[in-house]
mmCIF file of C-alpha atoms and ligand atoms in Angstrom:
data_model
loop_
_atom_site.group_PDB
_atom_site.id
_atom_site.type_symbol
_atom_site.label_atom_id
_atom_site.label_comp_id
_atom_site.label_asym_id
_atom_site.label_seq_id
_atom_site.Cartn_x
_atom_site.Cartn_y
_atom_site.Cartn_z
ATOM 1 C CA UNK M 1 84.849 51.965 89.044
ATOM 2 C CA UNK M 2 87.426 49.459 87.910
ATOM 3 C CA UNK M 3 87.680 47.828 91.328
ATOM 4 C CA UNK M 4 84.480 46.716 93.032
ATOM 5 C CA UNK M 5 85.536 44.599 96.045
ATOM 6 C CA UNK M 6 81.930 43.651 96.672
ATOM 7 C CA UNK M 7 82.032 41.389 93.578
ATOM 8 C CA UNK M 8 84.031 38.891 95.636
ATOM 9 C CA UNK M 9 81.469 38.991 98.435
ATOM 10 C CA UNK M 10 78.363 38.525 96.293
ATOM 11 C CA UNK M 11 77.420 34.907 97.008
ATOM 12 C CA UNK M 12 78.162 32.327 99.665
ATOM 13 C CA UNK M 13 80.006 30.247 97.078
ATOM 14 C CA UNK M 14 82.224 33.131 95.950
ATOM 15 C CA UNK M 15 82.913 34.109 99.551
ATOM 16 C CA UNK M 16 84.055 30.575 100.320
ATOM 17 C CA UNK M 17 86.238 30.557 97.210
ATOM 18 C CA UNK M 18 88.019 33.754 98.210
ATOM 19 C CA UNK M 19 88.293 32.989 101.947
ATOM 20 C CA UNK M 20 91.922 33.260 103.089
ATOM 21 C CA UNK M 21 91.717 31.615 106.493
ATOM 22 C CA UNK M 22 89.933 28.396 107.379
ATOM 23 C CA UNK M 23 89.734 26.369 110.570
ATOM 24 C CA UNK M 24 89.767 22.628 111.032
ATOM 25 C CA UNK M 25 90.223 20.098 113.812
ATOM 26 C CA UNK M 26 93.922 19.926 112.895
ATOM 27 C CA UNK M 27 94.403 23.476 114.199
ATOM 28 C CA UNK M 28 93.198 22.755 117.710
ATOM 29 C CA UNK M 29 94.599 21.568 120.985
ATOM 30 C CA UNK M 30 91.896 20.712 123.505
ATOM 31 C CA UNK M 31 92.679 21.549 127.161
ATOM 32 C CA UNK M 32 91.509 19.022 129.773
ATOM 33 C CA UNK M 33 91.500 19.359 133.567
ATOM 34 C CA UNK M 34 92.338 16.195 135.492
ATOM 35 C CA UNK M 35 91.373 15.424 139.099
ATOM 36 C CA UNK M 36 92.157 12.357 141.164
ATOM 37 C CA UNK M 37 89.424 9.761 141.655
ATOM 38 C CA UNK M 38 86.777 8.222 139.436
ATOM 39 C CA UNK M 39 83.375 9.155 138.079
ATOM 40 C CA UNK M 40 84.097 12.882 138.473
ATOM 41 C CA UNK M 41 82.798 15.274 135.827
ATOM 42 C CA UNK M 42 82.308 18.733 137.378
ATOM 43 C CA UNK M 43 81.506 21.791 135.364
ATOM 44 C CA UNK M 44 83.754 24.784 136.083
ATOM 45 C CA UNK M 45 81.428 27.576 137.057
ATOM 46 C CA UNK M 46 83.531 30.422 135.691
ATOM 47 C CA UNK M 47 84.275 28.513 132.469
ATOM 48 C CA UNK M 48 81.059 26.672 131.615
ATOM 49 C CA UNK M 49 82.479 24.845 128.572
ATOM 50 C CA UNK M 50 85.147 23.096 130.674
ATOM 51 C CA UNK M 51 85.006 20.353 133.280
ATOM 52 C CA UNK M 52 87.204 18.882 135.977
ATOM 53 C CA UNK M 53 87.344 15.184 135.187
ATOM 54 C CA UNK M 54 88.792 12.049 136.672
ATOM 55 C CA UNK M 55 90.819 9.827 134.362
ATOM 56 C CA UNK M 56 87.919 7.513 133.431
ATOM 57 C CA UNK M 57 85.881 10.540 132.322
ATOM 58 C CA UNK M 58 88.871 12.018 130.465
ATOM 59 C CA UNK M 59 89.162 8.784 128.473
ATOM 60 C CA UNK M 60 85.476 9.032 127.526
ATOM 61 C CA UNK M 61 85.890 12.682 126.554
ATOM 62 C CA UNK M 62 88.931 11.984 124.363
ATOM 63 C CA UNK M 63 87.030 9.235 122.584
ATOM 64 C CA UNK M 64 84.210 11.692 121.908
ATOM 65 C CA UNK M 65 86.584 14.429 120.713
ATOM 66 C CA UNK M 66 88.455 11.987 118.500
ATOM 67 C CA UNK M 67 85.212 11.350 116.659
ATOM 68 C CA UNK M 68 85.254 15.085 115.889
ATOM 69 C CA UNK M 69 88.858 14.584 114.686
ATOM 70 C CA UNK M 70 90.550 16.488 117.531
ATOM 71 C CA UNK M 71 93.844 14.660 117.958
ATOM 72 C CA UNK M 72 95.837 16.931 120.289
ATOM 73 C CA UNK M 73 95.209 17.437 123.983
ATOM 74 C CA UNK M 74 96.860 19.392 126.783
ATOM 75 C CA UNK M 75 96.326 18.073 130.278
ATOM 76 C CA UNK M 76 96.369 20.089 133.530
ATOM 77 C CA UNK M 77 96.183 18.442 136.968
ATOM 78 C CA UNK M 78 94.427 19.639 140.117
ATOM 79 C CA UNK M 79 96.606 18.537 142.997
ATOM 80 C CA UNK M 80 95.106 17.816 146.448
ATOM 81 C CA UNK M 81 96.376 20.320 149.051
ATOM 82 C CA UNK M 82 97.905 17.535 151.142
ATOM 83 C CA UNK M 83 100.357 16.775 148.318
ATOM 84 C CA UNK M 84 101.561 20.363 147.861
ATOM 85 C CA UNK M 85 104.819 21.609 149.322
ATOM 86 C CA UNK M 86 107.318 24.485 148.942
ATOM 87 C CA UNK M 87 109.256 22.859 146.106
ATOM 88 C CA UNK M 88 106.487 21.042 144.239
ATOM 89 C CA UNK M 89 108.146 17.674 144.811
ATOM 90 C CA UNK M 90 104.982 15.708 143.986
ATOM 91 C CA UNK M 91 105.412 16.857 140.377
ATOM 92 C CA UNK M 92 108.036 14.172 139.758
ATOM 93 C CA UNK M 93 106.984 11.660 142.413
ATOM 94 C CA UNK M 94 106.759 8.052 141.189
ATOM 95 C CA UNK M 95 103.107 7.793 142.334
ATOM 96 C CA UNK M 96 102.039 11.067 140.721
ATOM 97 C CA UNK M 97 98.564 10.518 139.277
ATOM 98 C CA UNK M 98 99.180 13.029 136.450
ATOM 99 C CA UNK M 99 102.034 10.821 135.247
ATOM 100 C CA UNK M 100 99.964 7.629 135.565
ATOM 101 C CA UNK M 101 97.195 9.316 133.606
ATOM 102 C CA UNK M 102 99.524 9.921 130.653
ATOM 103 C CA UNK M 103 100.489 6.235 130.611
ATOM 104 C CA UNK M 104 96.844 5.167 130.509
ATOM 105 C CA UNK M 105 95.776 7.763 127.979
ATOM 106 C CA UNK M 106 98.629 6.908 125.611
ATOM 107 C CA UNK M 107 98.025 3.175 126.075
ATOM 108 C CA UNK M 108 94.405 3.627 125.007
ATOM 109 C CA UNK M 109 94.998 6.284 122.328
ATOM 110 C CA UNK M 110 98.572 5.827 121.066
ATOM 111 C CA UNK M 111 98.097 8.112 118.053
ATOM 112 C CA UNK M 112 97.009 11.279 119.819
ATOM 113 C CA UNK M 113 99.397 14.069 120.752
ATOM 114 C CA UNK M 114 99.465 14.579 124.492
ATOM 115 C CA UNK M 115 100.928 17.822 125.807
ATOM 116 C CA UNK M 116 101.923 18.430 129.430
ATOM 117 C CA UNK M 117 102.193 21.467 131.674
ATOM 118 C CA UNK M 118 105.599 22.127 133.198
ATOM 119 C CA UNK M 119 105.333 24.608 136.073
ATOM 120 C CA UNK M 120 105.204 24.422 139.851
ATOM 121 C CA UNK M 121 101.934 26.228 140.531
ATOM 122 C CA UNK M 122 99.554 23.261 140.863
ATOM 123 C CA UNK M 123 102.066 21.535 143.173
ATOM 124 C CA UNK M 124 103.251 24.522 145.209
ATOM 125 C CA UNK M 125 101.694 25.533 148.535
ATOM 126 C CA UNK M 126 102.561 29.107 147.545
ATOM 127 C CA UNK M 127 100.726 28.889 144.226
ATOM 128 C CA UNK M 128 103.667 30.177 142.200
ATOM 129 C CA UNK M 129 105.243 28.702 139.076
ATOM 130 C CA UNK M 130 108.657 28.573 140.766
ATOM 131 C CA UNK M 131 110.077 28.152 144.264
ATOM 132 C CA UNK M 132 109.437 31.079 146.595
ATOM 133 C CA UNK M 133 112.456 31.842 148.720
ATOM 134 C CA UNK M 134 112.775 34.958 150.922
ATOM 135 C CA UNK M 135 109.802 36.504 149.159
ATOM 136 C CA UNK M 136 111.114 36.114 145.630
ATOM 137 C CA UNK M 137 110.601 33.447 142.986
ATOM 138 C CA UNK M 138 114.037 31.889 142.727
ATOM 139 C CA UNK M 139 114.927 31.209 139.113
ATOM 140 C CA UNK M 140 117.727 28.672 139.223
ATOM 141 C CA UNK M 141 116.489 26.381 141.996
ATOM 142 C CA UNK M 142 113.092 26.349 140.248
ATOM 143 C CA UNK M 143 114.742 25.143 137.056
ATOM 144 C CA UNK M 144 116.174 22.114 138.854
ATOM 145 C CA UNK M 145 112.640 21.019 139.793
ATOM 146 C CA UNK M 146 111.274 21.851 136.335
ATOM 147 C CA UNK M 147 113.897 19.599 134.711
ATOM 148 C CA UNK M 148 112.997 16.696 137.028
ATOM 149 C CA UNK M 149 109.306 17.239 136.299
ATOM 150 C CA UNK M 150 109.971 17.362 132.551
ATOM 151 C CA UNK M 151 111.952 14.110 132.539
ATOM 152 C CA UNK M 152 109.241 12.378 134.602
ATOM 153 C CA UNK M 153 106.595 13.566 132.127
ATOM 154 C CA UNK M 154 108.618 12.377 129.137
ATOM 155 C CA UNK M 155 109.050 9.010 130.811
ATOM 156 C CA UNK M 156 105.283 8.825 131.419
ATOM 157 C CA UNK M 157 104.618 9.276 127.706
ATOM 158 C CA UNK M 158 103.772 12.931 127.131
ATOM 159 C CA UNK M 159 104.665 13.687 123.505
ATOM 160 C CA UNK M 160 105.305 17.400 123.925
ATOM 161 C CA UNK M 161 106.137 19.266 127.121
ATOM 162 C CA UNK M 162 104.722 22.718 127.794
ATOM 163 C CA UNK M 163 106.882 24.796 130.137
ATOM 164 C CA UNK M 164 104.496 27.552 131.271
ATOM 165 C CA UNK M 165 106.627 28.861 134.131
ATOM 166 C CA UNK M 166 108.567 31.718 132.448
ATOM 167 C CA UNK M 167 111.822 31.092 134.361
ATOM 168 C CA UNK M 168 114.892 32.287 132.454
ATOM 169 C CA UNK M 169 116.878 29.514 130.800
ATOM 170 C CA UNK M 170 114.411 26.725 131.466
ATOM 171 C CA UNK M 171 114.012 25.650 127.849
ATOM 172 C CA UNK M 172 117.734 24.988 127.466
ATOM 173 C CA UNK M 173 117.922 23.178 130.796
ATOM 174 C CA UNK M 174 114.895 21.010 130.003
ATOM 175 C CA UNK M 175 116.208 20.208 126.500
ATOM 176 C CA UNK M 176 119.557 19.167 127.945
ATOM 177 C CA UNK M 177 117.887 17.106 130.685
ATOM 178 C CA UNK M 178 115.621 15.346 128.191
ATOM 179 C CA UNK M 179 118.471 14.597 125.801
ATOM 180 C CA UNK M 180 120.688 13.225 128.549
ATOM 181 C CA UNK M 181 117.851 10.985 129.723
ATOM 182 C CA UNK M 182 117.390 9.698 126.158
ATOM 183 C CA UNK M 183 114.179 11.597 125.315
ATOM 184 C CA UNK M 184 115.542 13.288 122.218
ATOM 185 C CA UNK M 185 112.204 12.914 120.398
ATOM 186 C CA UNK M 186 110.079 14.582 123.060
ATOM 187 C CA UNK M 187 109.244 18.106 121.902
ATOM 188 C CA UNK M 188 109.029 21.389 123.788
ATOM 189 C CA UNK M 189 106.160 23.808 123.263
ATOM 190 C CA UNK M 190 107.508 26.828 125.078
ATOM 191 C CA UNK M 191 105.211 29.383 126.621
ATOM 192 C CA UNK M 192 107.491 31.965 125.054
ATOM 193 C CA UNK M 193 105.526 35.167 125.520
ATOM 194 C CA UNK M 194 103.315 34.522 128.513
ATOM 195 C CA UNK M 195 101.891 37.713 129.911
ATOM 196 C CA UNK M 196 101.001 38.573 133.526
ATOM 197 C CA UNK M 197 97.368 38.667 132.458
ATOM 198 C CA UNK M 198 94.132 39.057 134.342
ATOM 199 C CA UNK M 199 92.516 36.567 131.963
ATOM 200 C CA UNK M 200 93.709 33.405 133.757
ATOM 201 C CA UNK M 201 91.105 33.651 136.550
ATOM 202 C CA UNK M 202 88.798 30.754 135.595
ATOM 203 C CA UNK M 203 91.814 28.459 135.050
ATOM 204 C CA UNK M 204 93.073 29.197 138.561
ATOM 205 C CA UNK M 205 89.542 28.529 139.878
ATOM 206 C CA UNK M 206 89.533 25.204 138.053
ATOM 207 C CA UNK M 207 92.805 24.063 139.599
ATOM 208 C CA UNK M 208 92.803 26.080 142.802
ATOM 209 C CA UNK M 209 96.282 27.204 141.762
ATOM 210 C CA UNK M 210 96.308 30.968 142.370
ATOM 211 C CA UNK M 211 99.122 32.547 144.415
ATOM 212 C CA UNK M 212 98.107 32.245 148.080
ATOM 213 C CA UNK M 213 97.317 35.344 150.102
ATOM 214 C CA UNK M 214 100.237 35.855 152.428
ATOM 215 C CA UNK M 215 102.274 39.035 152.886
ATOM 216 C CA UNK M 216 105.554 37.148 152.599
ATOM 217 C CA UNK M 217 104.662 35.840 149.116
ATOM 218 C CA UNK M 218 104.273 37.931 145.943
ATOM 219 C CA UNK M 219 100.554 38.224 145.232
ATOM 220 C CA UNK M 220 100.970 38.206 141.460
ATOM 221 C CA UNK M 221 103.279 36.732 138.808
ATOM 222 C CA UNK M 222 104.699 39.998 137.476
ATOM 223 C CA UNK M 223 108.329 39.188 138.268
ATOM 224 C CA UNK M 224 108.320 36.343 135.761
ATOM 225 C CA UNK M 225 105.336 36.715 133.419
ATOM 226 C CA UNK M 226 105.572 39.570 130.916
ATOM 227 C CA UNK M 227 104.193 43.077 131.170
ATOM 228 C CA UNK M 228 101.086 43.467 128.947
ATOM 229 C CA UNK M 229 102.513 46.824 127.852
ATOM 230 C CA UNK M 230 105.516 45.251 126.121
ATOM 231 C CA UNK M 231 105.994 43.662 122.719
ATOM 232 C CA UNK M 232 109.764 43.867 122.033
ATOM 233 C CA UNK M 233 110.436 41.653 125.039
ATOM 234 C CA UNK M 234 108.456 38.937 123.249
ATOM 235 C CA UNK M 235 111.076 38.984 120.499
ATOM 236 C CA UNK M 236 113.870 38.595 123.061
ATOM 237 C CA UNK M 237 112.046 35.658 124.687
ATOM 238 C CA UNK M 238 111.534 34.061 121.272
ATOM 239 C CA UNK M 239 115.206 34.509 120.359
ATOM 240 C CA UNK M 240 116.293 32.879 123.615
ATOM 241 C CA UNK M 241 113.801 30.015 123.245
ATOM 242 C CA UNK M 242 115.041 29.443 119.706
ATOM 243 C CA UNK M 243 118.666 29.298 120.842
ATOM 244 C CA UNK M 244 117.679 26.973 123.690
ATOM 245 C CA UNK M 245 115.844 24.537 121.418
ATOM 246 C CA UNK M 246 112.098 25.233 121.597
ATOM 247 C CA UNK M 247 110.084 23.359 118.945
ATOM 248 C CA UNK M 248 107.052 25.677 119.209
ATOM 249 C CA UNK M 249 106.747 29.288 120.351
ATOM 250 C CA UNK M 250 103.582 30.124 122.232
ATOM 251 C CA UNK M 251 101.836 33.426 122.820
ATOM 252 C CA UNK M 252 99.447 33.612 125.755
ATOM 253 C CA UNK M 253 96.767 34.979 126.019
ATOM 254 C CA UNK M 254 95.768 34.972 122.363
ATOM 255 C CA UNK M 255 92.957 37.367 121.497
ATOM 256 C CA UNK M 256 94.399 40.339 123.389
ATOM 257 C CA UNK M 257 97.867 39.644 121.963
ATOM 258 C CA UNK M 258 97.198 39.114 118.260
ATOM 259 C CA UNK M 259 99.936 41.633 117.442
ATOM 260 C CA UNK M 260 102.460 39.479 119.304
ATOM 261 C CA UNK M 261 101.318 36.357 117.435
ATOM 262 C CA UNK M 262 101.890 38.191 114.142
ATOM 263 C CA UNK M 263 105.309 39.485 115.193
ATOM 264 C CA UNK M 264 106.548 36.038 116.156
ATOM 265 C CA UNK M 265 105.075 34.538 112.997
ATOM 266 C CA UNK M 266 106.929 37.073 110.832
ATOM 267 C CA UNK M 267 110.252 36.724 112.632
ATOM 268 C CA UNK M 268 110.604 33.042 113.523
ATOM 269 C CA UNK M 269 110.266 29.763 111.703
ATOM 270 C CA UNK M 270 108.941 27.438 114.406
ATOM 271 C CA UNK M 271 105.195 26.775 114.489
ATOM 272 C CA UNK M 272 103.450 29.500 116.499
ATOM 273 C CA UNK M 273 100.993 28.351 119.149
ATOM 274 C CA UNK M 274 98.394 30.645 120.691
ATOM 275 C CA UNK M 275 96.660 29.940 123.985
ATOM 276 C CA UNK M 276 93.113 31.252 123.904
ATOM 277 C CA UNK M 277 92.905 31.424 127.684
ATOM 278 C CA UNK M 278 90.125 30.745 130.150
ATOM 279 C CA UNK M 279 89.127 34.374 130.779
ATOM 280 C CA UNK M 280 88.984 35.133 127.076
ATOM 281 C CA UNK M 281 86.542 32.254 126.583
ATOM 282 C CA UNK M 282 84.595 33.055 129.761
ATOM 283 C CA UNK M 283 83.887 36.671 128.795
ATOM 284 C CA UNK M 284 82.488 35.605 125.450
ATOM 285 C CA UNK M 285 80.262 32.971 127.043
ATOM 286 C CA UNK M 286 79.025 35.447 129.645
ATOM 287 C CA UNK M 287 78.093 38.034 127.022
ATOM 288 C CA UNK M 288 76.342 35.382 124.915
ATOM 289 C CA UNK M 289 74.447 34.021 127.926
ATOM 290 C CA UNK M 290 73.190 37.551 128.536
ATOM 291 C CA UNK M 291 71.913 37.730 124.999
ATOM 292 C CA UNK M 292 74.366 40.553 124.191
ATOM 293 C CA UNK M 293 76.360 38.615 121.597
ATOM 294 C CA UNK M 294 75.500 35.766 119.241
ATOM 295 C CA UNK M 295 77.578 32.724 120.212
ATOM 296 C CA UNK M 296 77.342 30.986 116.842
ATOM 297 C CA UNK M 297 78.813 34.064 115.155
ATOM 298 C CA UNK M 298 81.304 35.428 117.684
ATOM 299 C CA UNK M 299 82.856 32.159 118.858
ATOM 300 C CA UNK M 300 84.007 31.104 115.343
ATOM 301 C CA UNK M 301 85.000 34.716 114.552
ATOM 302 C CA UNK M 302 87.249 34.732 117.620
ATOM 303 C CA UNK M 303 89.005 31.504 116.623
ATOM 304 C CA UNK M 304 89.387 32.728 113.061
ATOM 305 C CA UNK M 305 91.043 35.945 114.272
ATOM 306 C CA UNK M 306 93.663 33.926 116.157
ATOM 307 C CA UNK M 307 94.472 31.879 113.070
ATOM 308 C CA UNK M 308 94.466 34.931 110.779
ATOM 309 C CA UNK M 309 96.958 36.656 113.109
ATOM 310 C CA UNK M 310 99.371 33.792 112.424
ATOM 311 C CA UNK M 311 98.747 30.976 114.881
ATOM 312 C CA UNK M 312 99.549 27.500 113.559
ATOM 313 C CA UNK M 313 98.286 25.825 116.724
ATOM 314 C CA UNK M 314 95.279 27.095 118.712
ATOM 315 C CA UNK M 315 94.800 25.911 122.276
ATOM 316 C CA UNK M 316 91.169 26.653 123.035
ATOM 317 C CA UNK M 317 88.365 25.503 125.329
ATOM 318 C CA UNK M 318 86.110 25.985 122.292
ATOM 319 C CA UNK M 319 87.744 23.255 120.155
ATOM 320 C CA UNK M 320 84.941 20.760 120.622
ATOM 321 C CA UNK M 321 82.258 23.466 120.630
ATOM 322 C CA UNK M 322 83.499 24.810 117.306
ATOM 323 C CA UNK M 323 83.485 21.417 115.596
ATOM 324 C CA UNK M 324 80.047 20.556 116.988
ATOM 325 C CA UNK M 325 78.749 23.867 115.671
ATOM 326 C CA UNK M 326 80.202 23.177 112.209
ATOM 327 C CA UNK M 327 78.491 19.805 112.212
ATOM 328 C CA UNK M 328 75.199 21.382 113.205
ATOM 329 C CA UNK M 329 75.469 24.075 110.509
ATOM 330 C CA UNK M 330 76.277 21.496 107.841
ATOM 331 C CA UNK M 331 73.381 19.216 108.693
HETATM 332 C C1 PBG Z 401 100.150 27.618 134.967
HETATM 333 C C2 PBG Z 401 99.253 27.951 133.824
HETATM 334 C C3 PBG Z 401 98.266 28.958 133.824
HETATM 335 C C4 PBG Z 401 97.558 28.816 132.634
HETATM 336 C C5 PBG Z 401 98.146 27.755 131.924
HETATM 337 N N1 PBG Z 401 99.199 27.243 132.669
HETATM 338 C C6 PBG Z 401 97.889 29.929 134.857
HETATM 339 C C7 PBG Z 401 98.865 30.904 135.359
HETATM 340 O O1 PBG Z 401 99.939 31.123 134.803
HETATM 341 O O2 PBG Z 401 98.561 31.488 136.397
HETATM 342 C C8 PBG Z 401 96.374 29.652 132.234
HETATM 343 C C9 PBG Z 401 95.496 29.110 131.171
HETATM 344 C C10 PBG Z 401 94.144 29.699 131.080
HETATM 345 O O3 PBG Z 401 93.810 30.733 131.723
HETATM 346 O O4 PBG Z 401 93.331 29.138 130.345
HETATM 347 N N2 PBG Z 401 101.477 27.737 134.833
#
């Protein structure tokens, strides 16, 4: 045999030398769930690596994660029911605690990258990402609210905005709104190919943001999020986002859509972000807690697969877990 591929796998040192893909803290964005109040640090039952935290606890957590060299964070708010309405108007209200939180976080940690969520679902009594009108999610009136929300978030100090709503044309409208308001340096990480996935369950538990059960309201998000059966539509979405000015193209979920990550990576030049979503993390944890999988092997393997597929940015609830594990293995 002239070729013996096993030669390159013979020792740990040789394997490390020939390893194509590596992970570091620079790859990760750490998701954080914010609730109003103080001293709150509640574990999310269906996603046991994540917590709902009040701002004081978020500040402590960021300090801890910074010591592990995680410097990018994406923040999601849980909005009290009393502040929800049909049009999500609290999202750009001057007293909005999610906006105040950004000011405090950036005042304390000016060098981190803080990413927002732009969508109506946490603020909407209907639990949809846009405005529900006559039983449909109305695209263009939703965009008007999304633009106001985006400008308010930029003003509060978010570095990058993350429109996760999947309305048509929202990236262009948000870019124009930001530029007109003077926020030309605030970036947009577009949820470009966001699928109508069943893997968002624990996230919706965390924020109590699922579509409400009511016959006059669509029970799922299939009229705006993409069909899991489709890949060519992802290219169309990426083309539109590119024309409209997106700085990052995101694929969501990640692990079940590695082919989409690779397609966008091969066809576009913006950084590709992948959202390793709540259900994808939860199923791994559940299997490991049952003793059916080995966490220390499968968790890093999962993150590696996302990077190998082409992700430049990985949003994952395992960011801190992964770095703690590396530390443990090195010591
Ligand atoms: C809301 C939003 C969702 C997620 C991120 N932003 C839920 C949804 O679209 O229903 C899901 C993230 C996760 O499951 O970890 N626009």
